[in-house]
Coordinates of C-alpha atoms in Angstrom, one line a residue:
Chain A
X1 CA 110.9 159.9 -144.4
X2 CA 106.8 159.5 -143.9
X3 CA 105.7 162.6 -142.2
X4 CA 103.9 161.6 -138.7
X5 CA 101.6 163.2 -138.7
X6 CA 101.3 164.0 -135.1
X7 CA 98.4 166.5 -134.5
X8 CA 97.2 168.2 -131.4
X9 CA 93.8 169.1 -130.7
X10 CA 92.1 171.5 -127.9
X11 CA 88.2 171.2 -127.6
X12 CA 87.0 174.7 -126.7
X13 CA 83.5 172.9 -126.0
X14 CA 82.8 169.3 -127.1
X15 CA 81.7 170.5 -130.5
X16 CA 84.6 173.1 -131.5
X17 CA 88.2 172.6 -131.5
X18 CA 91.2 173.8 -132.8
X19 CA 94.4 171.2 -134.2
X20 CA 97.9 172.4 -134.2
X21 CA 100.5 170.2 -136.9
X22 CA 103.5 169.0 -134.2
X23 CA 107.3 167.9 -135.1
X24 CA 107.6 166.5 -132.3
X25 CA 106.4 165.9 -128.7
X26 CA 109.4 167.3 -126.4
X27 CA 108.0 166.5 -123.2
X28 CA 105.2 164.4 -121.8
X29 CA 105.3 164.0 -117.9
X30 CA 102.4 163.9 -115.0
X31 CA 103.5 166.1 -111.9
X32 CA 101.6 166.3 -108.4
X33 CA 98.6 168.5 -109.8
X34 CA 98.4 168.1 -114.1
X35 CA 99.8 167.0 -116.9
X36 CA 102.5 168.5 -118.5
X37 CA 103.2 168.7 -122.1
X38 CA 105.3 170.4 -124.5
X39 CA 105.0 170.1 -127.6
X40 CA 107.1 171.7 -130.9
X41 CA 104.5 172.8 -133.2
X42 CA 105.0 173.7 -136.8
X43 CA 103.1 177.1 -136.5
X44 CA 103.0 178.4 -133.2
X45 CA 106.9 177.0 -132.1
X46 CA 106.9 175.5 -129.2
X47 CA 103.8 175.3 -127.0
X48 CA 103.1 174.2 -122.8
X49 CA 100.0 171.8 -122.3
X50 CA 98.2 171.6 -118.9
X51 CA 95.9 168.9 -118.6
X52 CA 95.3 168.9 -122.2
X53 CA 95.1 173.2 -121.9
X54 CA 97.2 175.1 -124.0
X55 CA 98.7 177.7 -121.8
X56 CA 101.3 179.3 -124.2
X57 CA 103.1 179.3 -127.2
X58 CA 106.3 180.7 -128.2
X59 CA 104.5 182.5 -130.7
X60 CA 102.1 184.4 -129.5
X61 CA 103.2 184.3 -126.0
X62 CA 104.1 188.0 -125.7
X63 CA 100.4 189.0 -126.0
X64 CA 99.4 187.4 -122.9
X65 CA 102.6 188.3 -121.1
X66 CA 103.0 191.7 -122.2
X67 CA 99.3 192.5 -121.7
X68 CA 98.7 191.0 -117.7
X69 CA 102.1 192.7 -116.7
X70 CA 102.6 196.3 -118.5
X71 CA 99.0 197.1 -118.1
X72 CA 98.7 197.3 -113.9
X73 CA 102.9 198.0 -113.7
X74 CA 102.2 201.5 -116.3
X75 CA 98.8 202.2 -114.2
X76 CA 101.2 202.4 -111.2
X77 CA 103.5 205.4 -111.3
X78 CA 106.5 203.2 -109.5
X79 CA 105.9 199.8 -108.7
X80 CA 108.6 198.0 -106.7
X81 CA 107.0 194.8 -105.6
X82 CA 105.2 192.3 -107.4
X83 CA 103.6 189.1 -106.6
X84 CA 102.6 186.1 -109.5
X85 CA 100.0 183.6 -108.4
X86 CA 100.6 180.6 -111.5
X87 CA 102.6 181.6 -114.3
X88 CA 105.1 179.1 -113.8
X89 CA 106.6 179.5 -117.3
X90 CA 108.1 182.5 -116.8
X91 CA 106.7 185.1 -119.3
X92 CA 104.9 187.0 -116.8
X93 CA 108.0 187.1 -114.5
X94 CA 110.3 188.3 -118.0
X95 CA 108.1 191.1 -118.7
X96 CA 108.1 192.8 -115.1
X97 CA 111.3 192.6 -114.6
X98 CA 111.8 195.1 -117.2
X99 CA 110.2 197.3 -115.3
X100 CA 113.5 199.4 -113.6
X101 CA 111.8 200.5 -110.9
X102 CA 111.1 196.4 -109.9
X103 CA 113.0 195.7 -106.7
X104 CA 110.8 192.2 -105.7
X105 CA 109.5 190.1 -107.8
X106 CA 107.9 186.5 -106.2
X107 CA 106.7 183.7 -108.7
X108 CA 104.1 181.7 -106.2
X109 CA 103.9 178.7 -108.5
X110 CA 102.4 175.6 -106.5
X111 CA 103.5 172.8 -109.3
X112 CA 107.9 173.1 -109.2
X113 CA 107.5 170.8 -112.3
X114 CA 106.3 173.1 -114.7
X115 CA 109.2 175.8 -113.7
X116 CA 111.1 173.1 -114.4
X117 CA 109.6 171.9 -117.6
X118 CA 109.5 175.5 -118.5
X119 CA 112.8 176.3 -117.8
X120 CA 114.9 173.3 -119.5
X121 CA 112.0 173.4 -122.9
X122 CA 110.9 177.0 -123.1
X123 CA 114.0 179.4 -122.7
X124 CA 112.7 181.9 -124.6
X125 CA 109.9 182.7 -122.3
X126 CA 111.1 181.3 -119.2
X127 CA 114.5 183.3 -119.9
X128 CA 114.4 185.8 -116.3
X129 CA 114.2 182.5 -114.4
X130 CA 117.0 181.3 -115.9
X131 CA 118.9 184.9 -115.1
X132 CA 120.4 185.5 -112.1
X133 CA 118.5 188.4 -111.6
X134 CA 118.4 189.1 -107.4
X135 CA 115.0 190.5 -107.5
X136 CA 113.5 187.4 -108.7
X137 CA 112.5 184.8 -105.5
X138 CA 110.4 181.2 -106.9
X139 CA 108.1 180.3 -104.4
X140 CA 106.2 176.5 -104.9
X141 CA 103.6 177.0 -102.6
X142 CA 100.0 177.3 -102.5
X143 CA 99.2 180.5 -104.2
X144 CA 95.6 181.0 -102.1
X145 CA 97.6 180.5 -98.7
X146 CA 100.5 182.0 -99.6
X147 CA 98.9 185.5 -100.2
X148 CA 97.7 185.3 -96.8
X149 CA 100.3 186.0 -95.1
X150 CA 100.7 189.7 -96.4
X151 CA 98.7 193.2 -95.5
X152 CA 100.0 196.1 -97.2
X153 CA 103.1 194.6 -99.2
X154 CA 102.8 194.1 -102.9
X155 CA 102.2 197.2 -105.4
X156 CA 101.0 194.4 -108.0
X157 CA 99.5 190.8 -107.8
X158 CA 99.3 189.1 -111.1
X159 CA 96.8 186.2 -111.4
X160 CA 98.3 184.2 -114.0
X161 CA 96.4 181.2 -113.2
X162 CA 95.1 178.1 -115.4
X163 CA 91.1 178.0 -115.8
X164 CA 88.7 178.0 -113.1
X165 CA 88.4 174.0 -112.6
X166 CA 90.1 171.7 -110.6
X167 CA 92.9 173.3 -108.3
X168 CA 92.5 177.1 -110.2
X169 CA 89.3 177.4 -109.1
X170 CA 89.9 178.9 -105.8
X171 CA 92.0 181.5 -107.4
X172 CA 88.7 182.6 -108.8
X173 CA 87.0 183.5 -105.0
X174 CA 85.6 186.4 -103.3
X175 CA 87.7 184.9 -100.6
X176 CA 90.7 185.0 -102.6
X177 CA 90.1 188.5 -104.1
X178 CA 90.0 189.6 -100.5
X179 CA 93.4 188.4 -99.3
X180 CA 94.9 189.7 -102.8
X181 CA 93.3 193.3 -101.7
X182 CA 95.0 193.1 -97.9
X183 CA 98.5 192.0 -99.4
X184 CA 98.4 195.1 -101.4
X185 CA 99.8 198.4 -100.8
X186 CA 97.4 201.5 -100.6
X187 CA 97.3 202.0 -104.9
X188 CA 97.9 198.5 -105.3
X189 CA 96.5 196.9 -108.5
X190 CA 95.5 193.4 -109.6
X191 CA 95.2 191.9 -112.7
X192 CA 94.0 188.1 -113.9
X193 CA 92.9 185.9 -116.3
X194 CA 89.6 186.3 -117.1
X195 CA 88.5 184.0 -120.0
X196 CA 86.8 184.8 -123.1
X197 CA 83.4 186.8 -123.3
X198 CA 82.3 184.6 -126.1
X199 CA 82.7 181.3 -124.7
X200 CA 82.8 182.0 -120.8
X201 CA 80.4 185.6 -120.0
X202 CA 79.0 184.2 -117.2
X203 CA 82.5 182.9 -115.4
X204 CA 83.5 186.9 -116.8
X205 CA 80.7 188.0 -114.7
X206 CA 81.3 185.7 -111.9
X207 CA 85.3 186.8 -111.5
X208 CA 84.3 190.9 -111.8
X209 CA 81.6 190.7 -109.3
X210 CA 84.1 189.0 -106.7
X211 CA 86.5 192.0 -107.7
X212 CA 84.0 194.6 -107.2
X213 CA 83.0 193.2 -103.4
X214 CA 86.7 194.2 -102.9
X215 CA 87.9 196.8 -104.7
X216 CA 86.7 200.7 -105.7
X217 CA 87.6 199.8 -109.4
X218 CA 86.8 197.1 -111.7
X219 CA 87.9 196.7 -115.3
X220 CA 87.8 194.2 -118.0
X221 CA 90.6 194.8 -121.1
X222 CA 90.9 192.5 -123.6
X223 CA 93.5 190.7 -126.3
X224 CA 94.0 189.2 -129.3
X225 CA 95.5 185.5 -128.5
X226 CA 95.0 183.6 -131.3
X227 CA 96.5 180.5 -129.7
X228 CA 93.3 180.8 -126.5
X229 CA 89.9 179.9 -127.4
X230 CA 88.2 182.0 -129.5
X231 CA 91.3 184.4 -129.9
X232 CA 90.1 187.5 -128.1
X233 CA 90.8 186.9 -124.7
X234 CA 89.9 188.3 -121.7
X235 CA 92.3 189.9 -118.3
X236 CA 90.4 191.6 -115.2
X237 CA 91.7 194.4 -113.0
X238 CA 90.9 195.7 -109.6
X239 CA 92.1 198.8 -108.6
X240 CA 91.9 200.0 -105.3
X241 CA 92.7 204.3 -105.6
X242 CA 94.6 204.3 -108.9
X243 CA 91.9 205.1 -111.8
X244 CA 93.0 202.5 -114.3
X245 CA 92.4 204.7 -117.2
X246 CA 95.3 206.6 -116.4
X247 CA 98.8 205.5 -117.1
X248 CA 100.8 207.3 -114.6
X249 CA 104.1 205.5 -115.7
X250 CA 103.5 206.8 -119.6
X251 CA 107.0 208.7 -119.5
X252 CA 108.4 205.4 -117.9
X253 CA 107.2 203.7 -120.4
X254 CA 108.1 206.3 -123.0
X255 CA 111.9 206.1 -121.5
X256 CA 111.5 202.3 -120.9
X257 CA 112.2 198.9 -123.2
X258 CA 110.7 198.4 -126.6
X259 CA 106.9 196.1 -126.0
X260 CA 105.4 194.0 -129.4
X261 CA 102.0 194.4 -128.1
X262 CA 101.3 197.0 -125.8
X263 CA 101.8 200.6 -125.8
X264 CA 101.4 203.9 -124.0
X265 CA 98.8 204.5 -126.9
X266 CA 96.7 201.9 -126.8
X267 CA 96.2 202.3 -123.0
X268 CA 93.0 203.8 -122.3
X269 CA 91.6 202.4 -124.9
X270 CA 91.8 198.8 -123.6
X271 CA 88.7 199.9 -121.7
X272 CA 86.4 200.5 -124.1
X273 CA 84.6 196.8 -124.9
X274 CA 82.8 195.7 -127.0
X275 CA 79.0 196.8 -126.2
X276 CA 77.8 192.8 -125.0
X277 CA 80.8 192.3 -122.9
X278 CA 80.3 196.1 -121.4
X279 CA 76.8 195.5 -120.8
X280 CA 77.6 192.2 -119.1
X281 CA 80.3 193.9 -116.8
X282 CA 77.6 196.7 -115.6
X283 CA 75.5 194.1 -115.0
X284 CA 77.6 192.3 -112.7
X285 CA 79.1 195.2 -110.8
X286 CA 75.8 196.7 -110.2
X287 CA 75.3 193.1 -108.2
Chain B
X1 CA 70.6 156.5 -133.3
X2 CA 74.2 156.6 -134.3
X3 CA 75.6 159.9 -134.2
X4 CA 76.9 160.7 -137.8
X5 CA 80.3 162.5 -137.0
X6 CA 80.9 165.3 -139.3
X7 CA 82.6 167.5 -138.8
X8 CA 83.9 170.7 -141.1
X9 CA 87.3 171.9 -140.8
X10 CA 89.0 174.7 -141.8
X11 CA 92.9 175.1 -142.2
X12 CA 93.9 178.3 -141.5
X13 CA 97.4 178.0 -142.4
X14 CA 98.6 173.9 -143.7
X15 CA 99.5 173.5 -140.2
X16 CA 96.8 175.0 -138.1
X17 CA 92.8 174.1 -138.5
X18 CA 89.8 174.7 -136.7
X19 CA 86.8 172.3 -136.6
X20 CA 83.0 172.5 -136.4
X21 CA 80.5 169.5 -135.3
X22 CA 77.9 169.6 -137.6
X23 CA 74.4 168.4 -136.9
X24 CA 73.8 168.1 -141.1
X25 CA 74.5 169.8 -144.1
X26 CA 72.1 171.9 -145.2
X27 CA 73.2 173.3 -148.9
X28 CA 75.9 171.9 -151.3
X29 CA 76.5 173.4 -154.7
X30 CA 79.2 174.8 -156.9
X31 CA 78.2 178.1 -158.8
X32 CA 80.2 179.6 -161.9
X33 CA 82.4 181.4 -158.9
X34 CA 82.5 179.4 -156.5
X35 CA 81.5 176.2 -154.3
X36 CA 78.9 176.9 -151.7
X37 CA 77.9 175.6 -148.2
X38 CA 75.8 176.1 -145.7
X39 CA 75.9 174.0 -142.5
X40 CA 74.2 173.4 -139.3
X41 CA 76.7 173.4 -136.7
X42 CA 76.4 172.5 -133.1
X43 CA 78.1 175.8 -131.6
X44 CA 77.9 178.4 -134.0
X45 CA 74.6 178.1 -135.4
X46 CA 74.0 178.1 -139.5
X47 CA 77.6 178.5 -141.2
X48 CA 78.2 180.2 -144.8
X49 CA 81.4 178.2 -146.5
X50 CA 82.3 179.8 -149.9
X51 CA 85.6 177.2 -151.9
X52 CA 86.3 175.8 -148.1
X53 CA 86.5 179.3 -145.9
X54 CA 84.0 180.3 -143.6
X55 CA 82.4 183.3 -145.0
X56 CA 79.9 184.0 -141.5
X57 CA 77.9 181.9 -139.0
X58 CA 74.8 183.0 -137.0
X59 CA 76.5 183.1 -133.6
X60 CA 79.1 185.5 -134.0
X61 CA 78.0 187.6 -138.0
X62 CA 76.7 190.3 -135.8
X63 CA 80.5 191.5 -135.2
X64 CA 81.5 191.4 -139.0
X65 CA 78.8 193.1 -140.1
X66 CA 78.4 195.6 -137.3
X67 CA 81.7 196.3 -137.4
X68 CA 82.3 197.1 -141.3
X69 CA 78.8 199.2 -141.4
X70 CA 78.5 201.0 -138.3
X71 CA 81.8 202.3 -138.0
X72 CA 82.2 204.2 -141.4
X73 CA 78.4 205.2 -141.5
X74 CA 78.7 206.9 -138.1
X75 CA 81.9 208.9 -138.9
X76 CA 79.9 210.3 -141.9
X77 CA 77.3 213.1 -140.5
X78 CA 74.8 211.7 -142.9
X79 CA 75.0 208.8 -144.9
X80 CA 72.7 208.6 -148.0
X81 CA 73.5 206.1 -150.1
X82 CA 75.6 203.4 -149.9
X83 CA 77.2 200.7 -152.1
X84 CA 78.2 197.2 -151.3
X85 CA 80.6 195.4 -153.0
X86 CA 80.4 191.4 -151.7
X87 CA 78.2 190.7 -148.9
X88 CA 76.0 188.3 -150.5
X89 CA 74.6 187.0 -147.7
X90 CA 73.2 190.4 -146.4
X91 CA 74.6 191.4 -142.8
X92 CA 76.3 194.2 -144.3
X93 CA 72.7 195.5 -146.1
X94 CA 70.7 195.0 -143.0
X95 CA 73.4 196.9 -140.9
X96 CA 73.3 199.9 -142.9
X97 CA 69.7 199.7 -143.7
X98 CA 69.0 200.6 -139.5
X99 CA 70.4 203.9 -140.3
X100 CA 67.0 206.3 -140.2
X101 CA 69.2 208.7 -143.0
X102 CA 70.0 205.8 -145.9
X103 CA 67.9 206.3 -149.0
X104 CA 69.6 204.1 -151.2
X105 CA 71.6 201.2 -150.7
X106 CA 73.0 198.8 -153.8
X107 CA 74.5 195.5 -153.2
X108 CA 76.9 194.3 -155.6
X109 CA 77.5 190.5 -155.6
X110 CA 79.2 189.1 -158.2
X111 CA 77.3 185.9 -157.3
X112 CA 73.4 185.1 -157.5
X113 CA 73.7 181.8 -156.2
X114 CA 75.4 183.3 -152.9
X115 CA 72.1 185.4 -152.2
X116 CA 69.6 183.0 -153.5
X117 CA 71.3 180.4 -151.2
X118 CA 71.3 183.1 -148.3
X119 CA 68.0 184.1 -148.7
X120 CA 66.7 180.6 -148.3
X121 CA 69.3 179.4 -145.5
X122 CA 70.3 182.1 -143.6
X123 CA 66.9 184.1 -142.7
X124 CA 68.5 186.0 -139.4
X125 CA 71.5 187.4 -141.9
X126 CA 69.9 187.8 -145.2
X127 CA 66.9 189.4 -143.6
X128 CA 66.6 192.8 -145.2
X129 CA 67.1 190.9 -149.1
X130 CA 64.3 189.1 -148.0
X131 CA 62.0 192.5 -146.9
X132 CA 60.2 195.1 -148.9
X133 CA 62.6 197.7 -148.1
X134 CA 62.8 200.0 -151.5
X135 CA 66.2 201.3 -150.4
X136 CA 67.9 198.4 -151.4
X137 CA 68.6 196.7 -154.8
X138 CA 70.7 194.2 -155.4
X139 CA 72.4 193.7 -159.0
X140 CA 74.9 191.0 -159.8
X141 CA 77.7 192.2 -161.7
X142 CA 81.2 192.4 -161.2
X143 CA 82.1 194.5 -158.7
X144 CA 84.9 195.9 -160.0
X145 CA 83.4 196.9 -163.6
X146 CA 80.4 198.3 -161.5
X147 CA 81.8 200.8 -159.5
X148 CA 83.7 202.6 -162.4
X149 CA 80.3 203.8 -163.7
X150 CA 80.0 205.8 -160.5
X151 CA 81.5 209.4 -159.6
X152 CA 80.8 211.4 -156.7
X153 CA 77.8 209.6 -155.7
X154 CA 78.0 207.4 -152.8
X155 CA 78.8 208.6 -149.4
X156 CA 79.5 204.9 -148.0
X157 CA 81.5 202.3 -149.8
X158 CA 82.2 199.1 -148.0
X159 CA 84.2 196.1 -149.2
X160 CA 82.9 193.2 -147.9
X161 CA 84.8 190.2 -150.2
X162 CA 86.7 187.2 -150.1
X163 CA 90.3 187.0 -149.3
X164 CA 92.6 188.5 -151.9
X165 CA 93.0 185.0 -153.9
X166 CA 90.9 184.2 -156.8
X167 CA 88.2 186.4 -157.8
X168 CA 88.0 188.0 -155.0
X169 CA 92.2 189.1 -155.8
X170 CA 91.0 192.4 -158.0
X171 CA 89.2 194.0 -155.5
X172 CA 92.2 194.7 -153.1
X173 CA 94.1 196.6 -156.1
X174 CA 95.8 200.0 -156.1
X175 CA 93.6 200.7 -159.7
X176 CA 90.3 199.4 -157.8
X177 CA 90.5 202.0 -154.6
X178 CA 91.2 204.4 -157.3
X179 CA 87.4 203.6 -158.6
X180 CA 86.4 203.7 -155.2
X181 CA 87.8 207.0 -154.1
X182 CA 85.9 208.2 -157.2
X183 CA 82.6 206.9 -156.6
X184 CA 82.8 208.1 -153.4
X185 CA 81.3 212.0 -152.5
X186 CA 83.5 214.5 -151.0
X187 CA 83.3 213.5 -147.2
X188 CA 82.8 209.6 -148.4
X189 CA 84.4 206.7 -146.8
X190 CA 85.0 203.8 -147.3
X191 CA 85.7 200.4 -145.4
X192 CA 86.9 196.7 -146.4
X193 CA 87.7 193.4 -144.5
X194 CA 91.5 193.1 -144.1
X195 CA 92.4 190.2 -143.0
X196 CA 93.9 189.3 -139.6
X197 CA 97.0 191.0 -138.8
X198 CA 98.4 187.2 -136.7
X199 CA 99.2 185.4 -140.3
X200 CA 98.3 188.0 -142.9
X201 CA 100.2 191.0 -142.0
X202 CA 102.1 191.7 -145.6
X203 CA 98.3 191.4 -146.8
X204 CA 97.5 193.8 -144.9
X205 CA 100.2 196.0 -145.2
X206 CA 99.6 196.5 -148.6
X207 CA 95.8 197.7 -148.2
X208 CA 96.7 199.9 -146.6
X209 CA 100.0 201.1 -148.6
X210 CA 97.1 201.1 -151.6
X211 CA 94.6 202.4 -150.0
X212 CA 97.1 205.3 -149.1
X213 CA 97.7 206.3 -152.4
X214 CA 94.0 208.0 -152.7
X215 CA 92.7 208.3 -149.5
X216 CA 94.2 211.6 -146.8
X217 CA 93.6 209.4 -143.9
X218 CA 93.9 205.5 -143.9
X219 CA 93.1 203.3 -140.8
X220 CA 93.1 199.8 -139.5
X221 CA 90.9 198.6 -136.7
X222 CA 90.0 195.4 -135.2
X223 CA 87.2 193.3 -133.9
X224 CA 87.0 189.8 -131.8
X225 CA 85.6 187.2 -134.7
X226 CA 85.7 183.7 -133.3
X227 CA 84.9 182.0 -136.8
X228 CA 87.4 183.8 -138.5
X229 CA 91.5 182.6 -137.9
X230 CA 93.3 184.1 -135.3
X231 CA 90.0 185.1 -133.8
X232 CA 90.8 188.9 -133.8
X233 CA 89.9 190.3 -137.7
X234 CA 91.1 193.7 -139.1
X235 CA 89.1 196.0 -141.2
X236 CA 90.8 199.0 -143.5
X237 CA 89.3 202.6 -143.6
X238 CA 89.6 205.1 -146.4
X239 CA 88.6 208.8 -145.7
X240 CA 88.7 211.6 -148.3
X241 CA 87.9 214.4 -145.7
X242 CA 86.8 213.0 -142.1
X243 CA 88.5 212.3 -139.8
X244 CA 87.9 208.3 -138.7
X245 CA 88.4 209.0 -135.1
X246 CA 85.7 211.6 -135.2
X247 CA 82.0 210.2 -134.5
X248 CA 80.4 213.0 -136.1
X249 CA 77.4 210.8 -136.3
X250 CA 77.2 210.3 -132.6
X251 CA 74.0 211.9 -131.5
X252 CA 72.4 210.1 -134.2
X253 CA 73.9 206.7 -132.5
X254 CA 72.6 207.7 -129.0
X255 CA 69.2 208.0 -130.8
X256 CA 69.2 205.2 -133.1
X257 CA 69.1 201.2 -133.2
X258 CA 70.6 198.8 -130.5
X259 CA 74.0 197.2 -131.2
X260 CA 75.7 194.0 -129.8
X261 CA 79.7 194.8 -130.8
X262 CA 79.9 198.6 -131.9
X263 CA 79.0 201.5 -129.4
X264 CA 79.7 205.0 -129.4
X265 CA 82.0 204.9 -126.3
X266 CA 84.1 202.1 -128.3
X267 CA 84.3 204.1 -131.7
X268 CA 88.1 206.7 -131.5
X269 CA 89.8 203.4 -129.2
X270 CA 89.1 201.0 -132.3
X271 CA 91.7 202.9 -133.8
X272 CA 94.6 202.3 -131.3
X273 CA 96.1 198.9 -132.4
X274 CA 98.0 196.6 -130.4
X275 CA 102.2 198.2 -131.3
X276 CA 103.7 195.4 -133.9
X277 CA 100.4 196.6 -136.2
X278 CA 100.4 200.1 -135.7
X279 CA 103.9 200.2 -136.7
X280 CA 103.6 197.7 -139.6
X281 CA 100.9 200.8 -140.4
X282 CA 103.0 203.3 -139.7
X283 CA 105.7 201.6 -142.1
X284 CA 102.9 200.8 -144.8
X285 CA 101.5 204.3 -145.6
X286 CA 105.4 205.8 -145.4
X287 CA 106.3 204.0 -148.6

């Protein structure tokens, strides 16, 4: 048999990019908003394409997932309702439902395809949408709208959006940030997506200045994603009373479900950045 | 004019690779160790290649080379004198040499050509080879003969090599850190690059199973190195007496040299690794 040799490639800017050996394509469709891609990879498993945008692998997946959901559900000492803007595979959903405490947890993901997509080619990291877990509810609306229509509600809104262009990008607002704050409950936090600081400081700076015209605490913590551009990626937080350097739900988590990537231990240390990417985050906040 | 293409890749694993647009090739040759390359690339500035694997580029060195000097030369009260086994290009010397205390720092590469080559094509890294600074001397000789002639004499060792094939393969031995650990003073440390824990982790877990053999206190910690695979690089840490998460050199910091990566607020949380390391760690220096 002659090997394919079917590659695929991600530019992280027109003169860098990073190639990924592939079996075989799985799944190669346009929906409404993107294109939608899934790939089996020889290295990384399988892996979901947006608009030529690798958003996860089956890989390295937990990182990301583990990493936007533990760190705001442990800052709260008993979350019980939870709101995903994106995330449409799943893996953010999987990861706070193992949170016991969880009563409510809505997936707001605009494109149904890629729940679909997700679900029938990813099981492993779409697996709680697959459950029939009660506390789960998929929403396919507008994620900016949708938010609106809260005050006071949600102990934690998860940003798990694509990049800032084309349809994300107004997930990346003041405006937005504001109706995330209302839809909160009084020690509600938020986390998102925040890009890399080597590749995208000044879109870092941009998202934690919105943050910090809304809320009394403002945090970047960062990751090691290999499959994201440059590896070390990026989440923000906004806090509105809990200090996020405190993990009110360590003996939760002590008591609570085995993690890959997080722990109680690392915690407060996700704070401390490196000295460029701190200095750009005082910059911005001081805006 | 026609736009010449060329392009270096690297595979990081025969599946995965990462490629550079480069505006021309600055430096081709083989030495008795090894071949050597320097390119111009578009994105990352001048690039070090030693037998295929990027060794450092201009836009990101500052992390390596901060990270493996800094953070062992501010746990020491005082450093004095210093030993380097590797580092030919010179980030590692001209880290070190910002510390007001050093007196005496000795770079050990194996390789002329590899500092000849630096010195000429990478002024911003190699610049303290290139300076009148009687503190340092460099000597070529084999690292691993070199430091046996040593006993209780330098406060800092760090091991700045090439991955643990080749030549570069005797320098991650049990025997080796023996040498080290005897070279070393009575509150010396020591530090080495570890690989990346994404693909490398049974690489890793034996430094540190090796290192644990001599050294009370053995550590991993981690910084964001776009150039390098995975993006997110380990380094190991062997103590005799201090301990790592203690900055004793702290004041000094506050009074010292600017940094881009390392700061004082950063330095006990480096040591609080995301879980599936820490407990291959944990595992490691149990044996």
């Amino acid at each position: 048999m002659v090997d394919s040799q079917l590659w695929f490639s991600e530019y992280h800017t027109p003169h860098v990019y990073k190639s990924w050996k592939v079996k075989r394509a799985l799944y190669s469709g346009t929906s409404k908003f993107q294109s939608i891609d899934v790939y089996e990879t020889v290295e990384y498993g399988r892996m979901l394409v947006l608009d030529g945008y690798v958003m996860t692998t089956e890989r390295d997946e937990y990182v990301y997932h583990e990493m936007i959901a533990h760190v705001p559900a442990f800052i709260h000492p008993c979350p019980q309702r939870a709101l995903i803007i994106g995330g449409g595979d799943g893996g953010t959903v999987r990861e706070l439902a193992k949170h016991p405490g969880i009563k409510e947890i809505i997936l707001c993901e605009i494109d149904e395809e890629v729940v679909r997509v997700s679900k029938e080619y990813l099981p492993q990291i779409s697996s709680a949408l697959n459950s029939h877990d009660d506390r789960i509810r998929v929403v396919h609306e507008d994620g900016f709208k949708y938010v609106q229509q809260f005050a006071d509600h949600f102990d934690v809104i998860i940003v798990d959006s694509t990049d800032p262009v084309g349809a994300g990008k107004i997930l990346f607002t003041e405006e937005f940030y504001g109706y995330v704050y209302r839809a909160l409950t009084r020690n509600g936090i938020m986390t998102n997506q925040a890009e890399n600081a080597f590749y995208d400081l000044k879109i870092m700076q941009d998202i934690v200045q919105r943050l910090s015209v809304h809320f009394p605490y403002v945090k970047l913590y960062n990751a090691g994603i290999p499959s994201y551009p440059s590896g070390y990626w990026s989440f923000g937080l906004g806090s509105k009373t809990l200090n996020p350097l405190q993990q009110n739900g360590v003996e939760r988590f002590r008591k609570s479900f085995p993690t890959r990537y997080y722990s109680g231990d690392m915690h407060p240390a996700l704070f401390c950045l490196p000295r460029y990417q701190q200095e750009a985050l005082d910059e911005a906040t001081a805006r």
